[in-house]
Amino acid sequence: MVRSPPSVIIAPSLLAANFGRIENEARRVSRSGAEWLHLDIMDGHFVPNISFGPGMVKAVRTATDHFLDVHLMCSAPDILLKQFADSGADQLTIHVELNDLVEGLIWKIKSMGIKAGLAINPPTSLSLVRRYLDRIDTLLIMTVNPGFGGQPFIPETLTKIELARQWRGQTSGQRFRIQVDGGITTERAIECALSGADTFVSGTSLFGQHNLKAAVRKMRGSITRALQLSGNPTVDTAAGSV
Ligand code: DX5
Ligand code: ZN
């Protein structure tokens, strides 16, 4: 069976932006050519850090029409889902480490008419996500232990990306995106793309550049070229469907 090829999606993470002028930073992302805008929600419990809440997502929503990809690093996301959806999130991603809560959370997210993502931390076995793959829009494979921007990429996560791609290829009806997050430089993005990732979250590496648009263009161009050179049949260079 031939599947439509996944396009490359670049998602700058606002965690690395200047919080003091977040609306300007959101507009900067809108103009950069990136498809998604990634927002990291940290609750000081699931991860040892606190970032921001629905109010910030709402402020970003007023500044841009971009697809808002909200990553919930929270122990009790249930009490927050509606607020984030009402604030303008287009996708809510929860963590598989929440075990028994996952099924109900995915159902609740989908029932609000938005996309559902499922994230997995580096030490967690990929087998835990398998039963949810026919229900989710995005599988987020963390490439660092979550909690902070600017950490180095963990290369052992590449085997997880490969396995996720294999599973998706073997099962008809599964069309989830494979997203990577943490320590994604252009070089690491290429490695992840060759392993099967199609959606790239990047904070420090993109916002660290004076010219965000040029940084996004460089990351996308490098990924696309590497995939073409590798003869990867799934590459589609058109920025695409979200
Ligand atoms: C890490 C967050 C990431 C973070 C990535 O806990 O989930 O989205 O913003 O930042 P960089 O690209 O700096 O590793
Ligand atoms: Zn994230």
PDB file of C-alpha atoms and ligand atoms in Angstrom, residues 13 15-16 38 40 42 71 73 142 144-151 181-184 201-205, ligand 1:
ATOM      1  CA  SER A  13      10.122  26.008  20.734  1.00  0.00           C
ATOM      2  CA  LEU A  15      10.958  28.020  25.642  1.00  0.00           C
ATOM      3  CA  ALA A  16      14.105  29.500  24.128  1.00  0.00           C
ATOM      4  CA  HIS A  38       5.912  24.540  20.030  1.00  0.00           C
ATOM      5  CA  ASP A  40       6.378  23.684  26.571  1.00  0.00           C
ATOM      6  CA  MET A  42       6.127  22.453  32.784  1.00  0.00           C
ATOM      7  CA  HIS A  71       3.571  19.882  24.981  1.00  0.00           C
ATOM      8  CA  MET A  73       4.988  18.009  30.856  1.00  0.00           C
ATOM      9  CA  MET A 142      11.941  13.041  23.508  1.00  0.00           C
ATOM     10  CA  VAL A 144      16.602  14.720  25.956  1.00  0.00           C
ATOM     11  CA  ASN A 145      15.154  14.204  29.420  1.00  0.00           C
ATOM     12  CA  PRO A 146      12.473  16.896  29.559  1.00  0.00           C
ATOM     13  CA  GLY A 147      12.586  19.948  31.790  1.00  0.00           C
ATOM     14  CA  PHE A 148      15.126  22.319  30.276  1.00  0.00           C
ATOM     15  CA  GLY A 149      16.146  23.743  26.938  1.00  0.00           C
ATOM     16  CA  GLY A 150      19.727  23.648  25.751  1.00  0.00           C
ATOM     17  CA  GLN A 151      20.576  20.072  26.730  1.00  0.00           C
ATOM     18  CA  ASP A 181      12.308  17.319  20.734  1.00  0.00           C
ATOM     19  CA  GLY A 182      15.473  18.215  22.624  1.00  0.00           C
ATOM     20  CA  GLY A 183      18.965  19.146  21.470  1.00  0.00           C
ATOM     21  CA  ILE A 184      17.849  19.346  17.829  1.00  0.00           C
ATOM     22  CA  VAL A 201      11.154  20.830  17.590  1.00  0.00           C
ATOM     23  CA  SER A 202      14.089  23.114  18.124  1.00  0.00           C
ATOM     24  CA  GLY A 203      14.572  25.829  20.720  1.00  0.00           C
ATOM     25  CA  THR A 204      18.094  26.963  21.511  1.00  0.00           C
ATOM     26  CA  SER A 205      19.492  26.097  18.131  1.00  0.00           C
TER      27      SER A 205
HETATM   28  C1  DX5 B   1      12.532  20.127  26.765  1.00  0.00           C
HETATM   29  C2  DX5 B   1      11.389  20.728  25.961  1.00  0.00           C
HETATM   30  C3  DX5 B   1      11.837  21.158  24.631  1.00  0.00           C
HETATM   31  C4  DX5 B   1      12.823  22.292  24.623  1.00  0.00           C
HETATM   32  C5  DX5 B   1      13.793  22.016  23.522  1.00  0.00           C
HETATM   33  O1  DX5 B   1      12.060  19.710  27.984  1.00  0.00           O
HETATM   34  O2  DX5 B   1      10.346  19.779  25.787  1.00  0.00           O
HETATM   35  O3  DX5 B   1      10.744  21.463  23.761  1.00  0.00           O
HETATM   36  O4  DX5 B   1      12.234  23.536  24.420  1.00  0.00           O
HETATM   37  O5  DX5 B   1      14.799  22.939  23.604  1.00  0.00           O
HETATM   38  P1  DX5 B   1      16.217  22.750  22.909  1.00  0.00           P
HETATM   39  O6  DX5 B   1      16.001  22.707  21.441  1.00  0.00           O
HETATM   40  O7  DX5 B   1      16.950  23.939  23.396  1.00  0.00           O
HETATM   41  O8  DX5 B   1      16.800  21.448  23.444  1.00  0.00           O
END
